[in-house]
Amino acid sequence: MVSVALGQMRRRPAAFAGLACALFLAIATVTLFGSLFAADVTAPSSARRAAKGPGVAVIAGAFGEIAVLVAFFVVVNALGFALRQQHRELALLRTIAATPRQTRRLVRAQVVVTALLVALPGWVVGGSAARRFLAELRRLGLAAPGVRVPGTPVPMLVALAATLAVGLVASAVAARRISRIAPAAALTASSTEHGRTGAPRLLAGIGALVGGGLLLRLSATRPAEEMDKAGQAALLAAVVLLVAVALLGPLAIRFLVAVLGAPVRTLAPGAGWLAHANLRGYARRLSSAVVPVALLVGLSGTMLIMTETAEHAARATATSVTSATDVWLRQAEVALLTCFAAVSTVNTLVAVTAERRREFALLRLVGAHPWQLMRLLAVEAALTTAVGVLLGAVVAGAASAAFSTASTGSVAPSVPVAASWYIVAGAAALTVLTVLATGLRAVRGPAAELVSGGRD
């Protein structure tokens, strides 16, 4: 089974490179914050008392709960897409007598092999990041000089175990559909995209929306002196709402694409019409591309607007909330979450575009020129950016409004306009450049051989 799993990974390097990167980030993140917890636990009691501020463990917990959730969200998204790319191969295995149990074992083996391959670099990067983070905390006086990252392997083993647990559960859910249907039906389903969202996914999406709403209410009802708790609840609400976007994405995206499609068809009659038809017909594929963009805009936007709102509240009440330490901590959290979202965006967009080589080859066989396909990809990338930015902005607006209600009493937060435009511009540049760079390779090669399946 391991040899088959490795063969699939060699055949789909783009998809598994994205999954490997997501697993690497998850292992590194859990190792980072686990090492900080271990440093606090193993430190002498006198060293813990000597530090000013909440302590290393509290800071690690405040950072870690959101960062680890986002890292695991990236893993689930990458794994689901990697499995969808293998739908045809898994269906073929079913038609030659592979049992549902064997199919699920194959998927589990891929997750385990990929996680083990990236475990060592993840441990190294996570441990190094923990030591640098702790050194910065010591410089700011938030950790005593006697606090050191211990040499115990426990945080690393916990990181690997937690990442494997999330990956195996996600793989079981993702592989459930293709392993349960009849082999012939699986092969037929692999060549089409279903228009309906399954009831379990729909219910899970509704549950995530309700959970996000409850967290927003929790954030908005915190008293002003509990601004930190309001901020954590608002940021957690943003993550949960982004999960709802991922689950309910195909439904929302069909509506948004229909609305945005009219001006696109007007501005680019040829490529715009084809791009609009492609995106509406493959809403699930578009959802895979849109979710990381929404994650990038939603998380970074939420953090920046909340920071600006907190500073405005501090100025209004003449407090010292916006110290250099607070600014550094917020900047570090923004940088960490933005890094996760950017990596997820690049991984997914590369995989989504690379898997369309056969589709582009068919268009070339009927007369399309490669540069026409590049114009098509440019229009699709612009639409993908617009939909992702809109969804991310809605999430960021809701989370920031809840935090603003708690900290200032007003539902309208303080929005850093220039920084917000930088986020939008960065998301657009990242999306368009990634799609076009991958598309340059995807539209090349012998079209007849690609259509016949001789190359991938």
Tab-separated table of C-alpha atoms in Angstrom:
chain	number	residue	atom	x	y	z
A	1	MET	CA	0.000	0.000	0.000
A	2	VAL	CA	2.885	2.370	0.751
A	3	SER	CA	4.377	1.790	-2.717
A	4	VAL	CA	1.018	2.603	-4.334
A	5	ALA	CA	0.743	5.739	-2.199
A	6	LEU	CA	4.234	6.844	-3.258
A	7	GLY	CA	3.327	6.225	-6.904
A	8	GLN	CA	0.278	8.471	-6.586
A	9	MET	CA	2.404	11.141	-4.946
A	10	ARG	CA	4.923	11.041	-7.799
A	11	ARG	CA	2.094	11.294	-10.317
A	12	ARG	CA	0.495	14.327	-8.630
A	13	PRO	CA	3.475	16.304	-7.305
A	14	ALA	CA	1.676	19.659	-7.318
A	15	ALA	CA	-1.185	18.445	-5.125
A	16	PHE	CA	1.062	16.612	-2.676
A	17	ALA	CA	3.558	19.466	-2.555
A	18	GLY	CA	0.704	21.644	-1.310
A	19	LEU	CA	-0.332	18.999	1.235
A	20	ALA	CA	3.288	18.569	2.366
A	21	CYS	CA	3.632	22.325	2.842
A	22	ALA	CA	0.404	22.450	4.887
A	23	LEU	CA	1.487	19.517	7.075
A	24	PHE	CA	4.927	21.113	7.510
A	25	LEU	CA	3.326	24.362	8.712
A	26	ALA	CA	1.054	22.486	11.124
A	27	ILE	CA	3.923	20.463	12.641
A	28	ALA	CA	6.139	23.555	12.901
A	29	THR	CA	3.344	25.584	14.521
A	30	VAL	CA	2.429	23.004	17.147
A	31	THR	CA	6.146	22.429	17.857
A	32	LEU	CA	6.636	26.193	18.283
A	33	PHE	CA	3.879	26.713	20.826
A	34	GLY	CA	4.391	23.338	22.491
A	35	SER	CA	8.042	24.241	23.059
A	36	LEU	CA	7.002	27.564	24.619
A	37	PHE	CA	4.636	25.754	26.976
A	38	ALA	CA	7.420	23.303	27.846
A	39	ALA	CA	9.782	26.205	28.516
A	40	ASP	CA	7.331	27.742	30.955
A	41	VAL	CA	6.582	24.428	32.706
A	42	THR	CA	10.234	23.487	33.148
A	43	ALA	CA	11.380	26.967	34.222
A	44	PRO	CA	12.199	27.514	37.908
A	45	SER	CA	9.352	29.090	39.863
A	46	SER	CA	11.599	32.047	40.735
A	47	ALA	CA	12.144	32.738	37.001
A	48	ARG	CA	8.427	32.664	36.287
A	49	ARG	CA	7.748	35.117	39.127
A	50	ALA	CA	10.501	37.453	37.944
A	51	ALA	CA	8.903	38.100	34.544
A	52	LYS	CA	6.454	40.931	34.100
A	53	GLY	CA	3.254	40.476	32.136
A	54	PRO	CA	0.997	37.437	31.790
A	55	GLY	CA	3.784	34.865	31.388
A	56	VAL	CA	5.103	32.709	28.556
A	57	ALA	CA	2.378	30.064	28.814
A	58	VAL	CA	-0.447	32.617	28.626
A	59	ILE	CA	1.119	34.381	25.628
A	60	ALA	CA	1.720	31.051	23.884
A	61	GLY	CA	-1.879	30.037	24.545
A	62	ALA	CA	-3.270	33.318	23.192
A	63	PHE	CA	-1.174	32.983	20.034
A	64	GLY	CA	-1.383	29.242	19.721
A	65	GLU	CA	-5.115	28.616	19.880
A	66	ILE	CA	-5.768	30.663	16.739
A	67	ALA	CA	-2.552	29.790	14.913
A	68	VAL	CA	-2.981	26.038	15.437
A	69	LEU	CA	-6.631	26.188	14.327
A	70	VAL	CA	-5.650	28.051	11.164
A	71	ALA	CA	-2.784	25.609	10.498
A	72	PHE	CA	-5.139	22.629	10.791
A	73	PHE	CA	-7.705	24.425	8.613
A	74	VAL	CA	-5.021	24.761	5.935
A	75	VAL	CA	-4.216	21.037	6.276
A	76	VAL	CA	-7.860	19.999	5.836
A	77	ASN	CA	-8.272	22.270	2.812
A	78	ALA	CA	-5.075	20.984	1.157
A	79	LEU	CA	-5.938	17.352	1.881
A	80	GLY	CA	-9.436	17.647	0.495
A	81	PHE	CA	-8.130	19.128	-2.711
A	82	ALA	CA	-5.345	16.544	-3.047
A	83	LEU	CA	-7.959	13.804	-2.784
A	84	ARG	CA	-10.255	15.447	-5.331
A	85	GLN	CA	-7.351	15.512	-7.777
A	86	GLN	CA	-7.004	11.748	-7.372
A	87	HIS	CA	-10.701	11.056	-7.879
A	88	ARG	CA	-10.213	9.473	-11.293
A	89	GLU	CA	-7.298	7.267	-10.187
A	90	LEU	CA	-9.161	6.095	-7.082
A	91	ALA	CA	-12.212	5.372	-9.227
A	92	LEU	CA	-10.078	3.294	-11.594
A	93	LEU	CA	-8.756	1.309	-8.642
A	94	ARG	CA	-12.334	0.613	-7.587
A	95	THR	CA	-13.176	-0.722	-11.063
A	96	ILE	CA	-10.311	-3.249	-10.906
A	97	ALA	CA	-11.610	-4.736	-7.653
A	98	ALA	CA	-10.050	-2.462	-5.017
A	99	THR	CA	-12.319	-2.565	-1.971
A	100	PRO	CA	-13.564	0.553	-0.166
A	101	ARG	CA	-11.347	-0.371	2.780
A	102	GLN	CA	-8.281	-0.573	0.534
A	103	THR	CA	-9.114	2.815	-0.967
A	104	ARG	CA	-9.326	4.389	2.470
A	105	ARG	CA	-6.080	2.695	3.512
A	106	LEU	CA	-4.365	4.158	0.446
A	107	VAL	CA	-5.479	7.666	1.354
A	108	ARG	CA	-4.380	7.186	4.980
A	109	ALA	CA	-1.005	5.911	3.808
A	110	GLN	CA	-0.527	9.039	1.697
A	111	VAL	CA	-1.226	11.257	4.693
A	112	VAL	CA	1.122	9.317	6.975
A	113	VAL	CA	3.956	9.168	4.424
A	114	THR	CA	3.676	12.884	3.632
A	115	ALA	CA	3.594	13.826	7.329
A	116	LEU	CA	6.633	11.698	8.110
A	117	LEU	CA	8.564	13.239	5.217
A	118	VAL	CA	8.035	16.779	6.530
A	119	ALA	CA	8.224	15.975	10.263
A	120	LEU	CA	11.969	16.546	10.671
A	121	PRO	CA	12.102	19.942	8.899
A	122	GLY	CA	8.915	20.941	10.735
A	123	TRP	CA	10.506	20.106	14.077
A	124	VAL	CA	13.672	22.006	13.211
A	125	VAL	CA	11.824	25.127	12.071
A	126	GLY	CA	9.349	24.993	14.974
A	127	GLY	CA	12.083	24.581	17.572
A	128	SER	CA	14.164	27.375	16.060
A	129	ALA	CA	11.127	29.670	15.935
A	130	ALA	CA	10.366	28.895	19.591
A	131	ARG	CA	13.878	29.883	20.655
A	132	ARG	CA	13.734	33.127	18.656
A	133	PHE	CA	10.249	33.938	19.949
A	134	LEU	CA	11.363	33.302	23.541
A	135	ALA	CA	14.457	35.446	23.035
A	136	GLU	CA	12.240	38.317	21.881
A	137	LEU	CA	9.985	37.839	24.917
A	138	ARG	CA	13.069	38.025	27.169
A	139	ARG	CA	14.158	41.204	25.402
A	140	LEU	CA	10.747	42.753	26.066
A	141	GLY	CA	10.812	41.619	29.686
A	142	LEU	CA	7.909	39.194	29.281
A	143	ALA	CA	10.123	36.187	30.081
A	144	ALA	CA	12.848	35.890	32.673
A	145	PRO	CA	16.449	35.178	31.609
A	146	GLY	CA	16.260	31.734	33.229
A	147	VAL	CA	13.453	30.535	30.930
A	148	ARG	CA	14.847	28.291	28.182
A	149	VAL	CA	13.366	25.950	25.578
A	150	PRO	CA	14.044	22.459	26.968
A	151	GLY	CA	15.608	19.664	24.933
A	152	THR	CA	12.666	17.301	25.505
A	153	PRO	CA	11.159	15.696	22.369
A	154	VAL	CA	7.630	15.786	23.830
A	155	PRO	CA	6.483	18.954	21.950
A	156	MET	CA	7.740	17.489	18.670
A	157	LEU	CA	6.020	14.152	19.202
A	158	VAL	CA	2.796	15.903	20.240
A	159	ALA	CA	3.010	18.047	17.093
A	160	LEU	CA	3.364	14.997	14.846
A	161	ALA	CA	0.606	13.090	16.655
A	162	ALA	CA	-1.830	16.022	16.544
A	163	THR	CA	-1.146	16.717	12.870
A	164	LEU	CA	-1.535	13.044	11.968
A	165	ALA	CA	-4.785	12.857	13.934
A	166	VAL	CA	-6.245	15.847	12.085
A	167	GLY	CA	-5.001	14.549	8.732
A	168	LEU	CA	-6.357	11.033	9.259
A	169	VAL	CA	-9.767	12.264	10.388
A	170	ALA	CA	-9.958	14.653	7.435
A	171	SER	CA	-8.870	11.903	5.025
A	172	ALA	CA	-11.522	9.540	6.377
A	173	VAL	CA	-14.222	12.142	5.785
A	174	ALA	CA	-12.882	13.099	2.348
A	175	ALA	CA	-12.499	9.488	1.164
A	176	ARG	CA	-15.886	8.427	2.459
A	177	ARG	CA	-17.874	9.285	-0.659
A	178	ILE	CA	-15.733	7.623	-3.313
A	179	SER	CA	-15.164	4.531	-1.167
A	180	ARG	CA	-18.878	3.962	-0.602
A	181	ILE	CA	-20.366	4.317	-4.087
A	182	ALA	CA	-20.291	1.591	-6.763
A	183	PRO	CA	-17.070	1.363	-8.844
A	184	ALA	CA	-18.773	2.276	-12.147
A	185	ALA	CA	-20.514	5.212	-10.511
A	186	ALA	CA	-17.207	6.351	-8.991
A	187	LEU	CA	-15.558	6.423	-12.413
A	188	THR	CA	-18.472	8.370	-13.896
A	189	ALA	CA	-18.490	10.802	-10.981
A	190	SER	CA	-14.774	11.490	-11.386
A	191	SER	CA	-15.336	13.165	-14.747
A	192	THR	CA	-18.111	15.479	-13.600
A	193	GLU	CA	-18.746	17.943	-10.827
A	194	HIS	CA	-21.883	17.518	-8.794
A	195	GLY	CA	-24.070	20.583	-8.546
A	196	ARG	CA	-25.623	19.773	-5.171
A	197	THR	CA	-24.051	20.253	-1.784
A	198	GLY	CA	-24.494	17.163	0.380
A	199	ALA	CA	-26.733	17.335	3.436
A	200	PRO	CA	-23.920	16.628	5.962
A	201	ARG	CA	-21.781	19.395	4.486
A	202	LEU	CA	-24.744	21.770	4.400
A	203	LEU	CA	-25.602	21.045	8.044
A	204	ALA	CA	-21.961	21.434	9.079
A	205	GLY	CA	-21.799	24.777	7.265
A	206	ILE	CA	-24.947	26.009	8.974
A	207	GLY	CA	-23.542	24.849	12.307
A	208	ALA	CA	-20.333	26.785	11.652
A	209	LEU	CA	-22.347	29.902	10.804
A	210	VAL	CA	-24.309	29.574	14.053
A	211	GLY	CA	-21.116	28.977	16.034
A	212	GLY	CA	-19.479	32.000	14.441
A	213	GLY	CA	-22.516	34.114	15.291
A	214	LEU	CA	-22.414	33.006	18.938
A	215	LEU	CA	-18.713	33.865	19.158
A	216	LEU	CA	-19.416	37.288	17.654
A	217	ARG	CA	-22.064	37.869	20.301
A	218	LEU	CA	-19.633	36.727	23.006
A	219	SER	CA	-17.053	39.205	21.726
A	220	ALA	CA	-19.494	42.099	21.442
A	221	THR	CA	-20.819	41.645	24.998
A	222	ARG	CA	-17.415	41.686	26.744
A	223	PRO	CA	-16.834	44.756	28.964
A	224	ALA	CA	-14.231	47.276	27.858
A	225	GLU	CA	-11.740	46.125	30.489
A	226	GLU	CA	-11.782	42.637	28.917
A	227	MET	CA	-10.607	43.839	25.520
A	228	ASP	CA	-8.144	40.961	25.134
A	229	LYS	CA	-10.896	38.386	25.632
A	230	ALA	CA	-13.125	40.246	23.177
A	231	GLY	CA	-10.306	40.224	20.623
A	232	GLN	CA	-9.668	36.493	21.002
A	233	ALA	CA	-13.380	35.722	20.660
A	234	ALA	CA	-13.650	37.930	17.571
A	235	LEU	CA	-10.601	36.335	15.945
A	236	LEU	CA	-11.889	32.844	16.742
A	237	ALA	CA	-15.253	33.858	15.259
A	238	ALA	CA	-13.474	34.900	12.061
A	239	VAL	CA	-11.827	31.461	11.811
A	240	VAL	CA	-15.147	29.661	12.391
A	241	LEU	CA	-16.918	31.849	9.823
A	242	LEU	CA	-14.167	31.078	7.308
A	243	VAL	CA	-14.810	27.379	7.955
A	244	ALA	CA	-18.452	28.071	7.112
A	245	VAL	CA	-17.307	29.778	3.905
A	246	ALA	CA	-15.303	26.667	3.015
A	247	LEU	CA	-18.277	24.382	3.657
A	248	LEU	CA	-20.940	26.529	2.005
A	249	GLY	CA	-18.624	28.036	-0.619
A	250	PRO	CA	-20.162	26.433	-3.737
A	251	LEU	CA	-23.600	27.848	-2.871
A	252	ALA	CA	-22.382	31.396	-2.179
A	253	ILE	CA	-19.948	31.373	-5.085
A	254	ARG	CA	-22.565	30.543	-7.716
A	255	PHE	CA	-24.511	33.635	-6.642
A	256	LEU	CA	-21.448	35.919	-6.515
A	257	VAL	CA	-20.147	34.721	-9.874
A	258	ALA	CA	-23.569	35.309	-11.427
A	259	VAL	CA	-23.539	38.891	-10.103
A	260	LEU	CA	-19.945	39.636	-11.105
A	261	GLY	CA	-20.171	37.801	-14.421
A	262	ALA	CA	-22.219	40.465	-16.232
A	263	PRO	CA	-19.599	43.260	-16.087
A	264	VAL	CA	-16.826	40.753	-16.864
A	265	ARG	CA	-18.627	39.553	-20.008
A	266	THR	CA	-19.047	43.176	-21.052
A	267	LEU	CA	-15.418	44.121	-20.513
A	268	ALA	CA	-13.981	40.936	-22.092
A	269	PRO	CA	-16.630	39.477	-24.427
A	270	GLY	CA	-14.691	36.370	-25.505
A	271	ALA	CA	-12.521	35.349	-22.573
A	272	GLY	CA	-15.022	36.830	-20.106
A	273	TRP	CA	-17.902	34.688	-21.386
A	274	LEU	CA	-15.831	31.497	-21.262
A	275	ALA	CA	-14.376	32.323	-17.827
A	276	HIS	CA	-17.839	33.029	-16.436
A	277	ALA	CA	-19.192	29.750	-17.838
A	278	ASN	CA	-16.210	27.813	-16.441
A	279	LEU	CA	-16.523	29.265	-12.958
A	280	ARG	CA	-20.278	28.739	-12.758
A	281	GLY	CA	-20.011	25.182	-14.040
A	282	TYR	CA	-17.191	24.259	-11.658
A	283	ALA	CA	-18.248	26.027	-8.491
A	284	ARG	CA	-16.645	23.407	-6.246
A	285	ARG	CA	-13.285	23.859	-7.969
A	286	LEU	CA	-13.645	27.637	-7.728
A	287	SER	CA	-14.513	27.290	-4.044
A	288	SER	CA	-11.185	25.508	-3.474
A	289	ALA	CA	-9.394	28.515	-4.994
A	290	VAL	CA	-11.529	31.181	-3.313
A	291	VAL	CA	-11.322	29.889	0.275
A	292	PRO	CA	-7.560	30.575	0.718
A	293	VAL	CA	-8.006	34.086	-0.715
A	294	ALA	CA	-10.877	34.697	1.723
A	295	LEU	CA	-8.685	33.297	4.513
A	296	LEU	CA	-5.873	35.698	3.604
A	297	VAL	CA	-8.138	38.752	3.441
A	298	GLY	CA	-10.365	37.753	6.362
A	299	LEU	CA	-7.650	37.020	8.915
A	300	SER	CA	-5.210	39.799	8.031
A	301	GLY	CA	-8.058	42.301	7.686
A	302	THR	CA	-9.560	41.293	11.029
A	303	MET	CA	-6.236	41.642	12.835
A	304	LEU	CA	-5.371	45.024	11.289
A	305	ILE	CA	-8.800	46.544	11.897
A	306	MET	CA	-8.928	45.210	15.468
A	307	THR	CA	-5.471	46.655	16.161
A	308	GLU	CA	-6.486	50.057	14.805
A	309	THR	CA	-9.726	49.962	16.809
A	310	ALA	CA	-7.855	49.040	20.017
A	311	GLU	CA	-5.429	51.937	19.504
A	312	HIS	CA	-8.360	54.306	18.906
A	313	ALA	CA	-10.008	53.097	22.125
A	314	ALA	CA	-6.730	53.548	24.017
A	315	ARG	CA	-6.370	57.145	22.799
A	316	ALA	CA	-9.971	57.887	23.717
A	317	THR	CA	-9.521	56.606	27.277
A	318	ALA	CA	-5.948	57.894	27.730
A	319	THR	CA	-4.628	54.429	28.632
A	320	SER	CA	-1.321	52.759	27.805
A	321	VAL	CA	-2.783	49.763	26.014
A	322	THR	CA	-0.763	50.430	22.881
A	323	SER	CA	2.703	49.885	24.342
A	324	ALA	CA	5.630	48.728	22.228
A	325	THR	CA	5.149	45.227	23.623
A	326	ASP	CA	1.488	45.114	22.584
A	327	VAL	CA	2.336	46.411	19.120
A	328	TRP	CA	5.044	43.753	18.679
A	329	LEU	CA	2.735	40.954	19.813
A	330	ARG	CA	-0.007	42.052	17.431
A	331	GLN	CA	2.410	42.439	14.538
A	332	ALA	CA	3.823	38.973	15.210
A	333	GLU	CA	0.332	37.450	15.202
A	334	VAL	CA	-0.614	39.273	11.995
A	335	ALA	CA	2.591	38.086	10.307
A	336	LEU	CA	2.061	34.474	11.413
A	337	LEU	CA	-1.566	34.261	10.284
A	338	THR	CA	-0.858	36.073	7.025
A	339	CYS	CA	1.977	33.637	6.312
A	340	PHE	CA	-0.368	30.662	6.773
A	341	ALA	CA	-3.015	32.195	4.545
A	342	ALA	CA	-0.522	33.162	1.824
A	343	VAL	CA	1.012	29.682	1.729
A	344	SER	CA	-2.448	28.123	1.541
A	345	THR	CA	-3.384	30.488	-1.300
A	346	VAL	CA	-0.301	29.680	-3.375
A	347	ASN	CA	-0.561	25.919	-2.738
A	348	THR	CA	-4.196	25.720	-3.762
A	349	LEU	CA	-3.967	27.989	-6.795
A	350	VAL	CA	-0.960	26.096	-8.159
A	351	ALA	CA	-2.753	22.762	-7.750
A	352	VAL	CA	-6.076	24.040	-9.161
A	353	THR	CA	-4.405	25.482	-12.257
A	354	ALA	CA	-1.973	22.613	-12.845
A	355	GLU	CA	-4.737	19.985	-12.804
A	356	ARG	CA	-6.424	21.660	-15.811
A	357	ARG	CA	-3.718	20.708	-18.305
A	358	ARG	CA	-5.997	18.206	-20.050
A	359	GLU	CA	-8.801	20.772	-20.263
A	360	PHE	CA	-6.447	23.302	-21.854
A	361	ALA	CA	-5.125	20.653	-24.250
A	362	LEU	CA	-8.666	19.955	-25.456
A	363	LEU	CA	-9.223	23.660	-26.088
A	364	ARG	CA	-5.957	23.817	-28.035
A	365	LEU	CA	-7.016	20.868	-30.185
A	366	VAL	CA	-10.172	22.724	-31.213
A	367	GLY	CA	-8.198	25.830	-32.192
A	368	ALA	CA	-7.517	27.866	-29.055
A	369	HIS	CA	-4.133	29.614	-28.968
A	370	PRO	CA	-2.070	29.417	-25.744
A	371	TRP	CA	-2.265	33.199	-25.329
A	372	GLN	CA	-6.058	33.020	-25.558
A	373	LEU	CA	-5.954	30.512	-22.726
A	374	MET	CA	-3.738	32.857	-20.739
A	375	ARG	CA	-6.297	35.652	-21.202
A	376	LEU	CA	-8.963	33.227	-20.008
A	377	LEU	CA	-6.884	32.438	-16.914
A	378	ALA	CA	-6.318	36.146	-16.252
A	379	VAL	CA	-10.067	36.817	-16.259
A	380	GLU	CA	-10.729	33.779	-14.057
A	381	ALA	CA	-8.016	34.926	-11.641
A	382	ALA	CA	-9.596	38.387	-11.454
A	383	LEU	CA	-13.019	36.869	-10.708
A	384	THR	CA	-11.504	34.520	-8.149
A	385	THR	CA	-9.817	37.462	-6.442
A	386	ALA	CA	-13.027	39.506	-6.408
A	387	VAL	CA	-15.086	36.691	-4.879
A	388	GLY	CA	-12.402	35.843	-2.299
A	389	VAL	CA	-11.928	39.475	-1.298
A	390	LEU	CA	-15.683	39.991	-0.915
A	391	LEU	CA	-16.114	36.923	1.284
A	392	GLY	CA	-13.015	37.751	3.349
A	393	ALA	CA	-14.141	41.365	3.756
A	394	VAL	CA	-17.553	40.249	5.039
A	395	VAL	CA	-15.883	38.015	7.647
A	396	ALA	CA	-13.402	40.714	8.674
A	397	GLY	CA	-16.185	43.299	8.884
A	398	ALA	CA	-18.355	41.110	11.117
A	399	ALA	CA	-15.500	40.185	13.481
A	400	SER	CA	-14.202	43.765	13.679
A	401	ALA	CA	-17.685	45.153	14.338
A	402	ALA	CA	-18.135	42.768	17.274
A	403	PHE	CA	-14.756	43.761	18.726
A	404	SER	CA	-15.479	47.452	18.199
A	405	THR	CA	-18.780	47.114	20.047
A	406	ALA	CA	-16.948	45.730	23.072
A	407	SER	CA	-14.009	48.151	23.043
A	408	THR	CA	-15.595	51.458	21.977
A	409	GLY	CA	-19.344	50.926	22.262
A	410	SER	CA	-19.769	51.579	18.539
A	411	VAL	CA	-20.463	48.949	15.912
A	412	ALA	CA	-18.308	50.890	13.429
A	413	PRO	CA	-14.611	49.955	13.864
A	414	SER	CA	-11.654	52.159	12.998
A	415	VAL	CA	-10.522	50.997	9.552
A	416	PRO	CA	-6.937	51.649	8.400
A	417	VAL	CA	-7.836	52.461	4.804
A	418	ALA	CA	-4.327	52.387	3.334
A	419	ALA	CA	-3.407	49.100	5.034
A	420	SER	CA	-6.718	47.573	3.937
A	421	TRP	CA	-5.999	48.465	0.325
A	422	TYR	CA	-2.547	46.912	0.689
A	423	ILE	CA	-4.218	43.667	1.791
A	424	VAL	CA	-6.545	43.696	-1.214
A	425	ALA	CA	-3.707	44.550	-3.589
A	426	GLY	CA	-1.495	41.849	-2.074
A	427	ALA	CA	-4.235	39.227	-2.369
A	428	ALA	CA	-4.912	40.232	-5.966
A	429	ALA	CA	-1.226	40.182	-6.934
A	430	LEU	CA	-0.650	36.835	-5.225
A	431	THR	CA	-3.688	35.258	-6.887
A	432	VAL	CA	-3.183	36.587	-10.403
A	433	LEU	CA	0.579	36.036	-10.527
A	434	THR	CA	0.317	32.497	-9.120
A	435	VAL	CA	-2.411	31.511	-11.581
A	436	LEU	CA	-0.616	33.005	-14.581
A	437	ALA	CA	2.787	31.582	-13.635
A	438	THR	CA	1.298	28.101	-13.264
A	439	GLY	CA	-0.818	28.575	-16.372
A	440	LEU	CA	2.234	29.272	-18.539
A	441	ARG	CA	3.339	25.696	-17.953
A	442	ALA	CA	-0.171	24.223	-18.012
A	443	VAL	CA	-0.924	25.462	-21.557
A	444	ARG	CA	2.257	23.955	-22.998
A	445	GLY	CA	3.151	20.445	-24.074
A	446	PRO	CA	1.809	18.105	-26.783
A	447	ALA	CA	-1.962	18.559	-26.695
A	448	ALA	CA	-2.849	15.182	-28.223
A	449	GLU	CA	-0.655	13.314	-25.741
A	450	LEU	CA	-2.104	15.224	-22.801
A	451	VAL	CA	-5.686	14.505	-23.892
A	452	SER	CA	-4.974	10.809	-24.320
A	453	GLY	CA	-3.542	10.646	-20.817
A	454	GLY	CA	0.010	9.872	-21.868
A	455	ARG	CA	1.329	12.737	-19.743
A	456	ASP	CA	0.142	14.443	-16.604
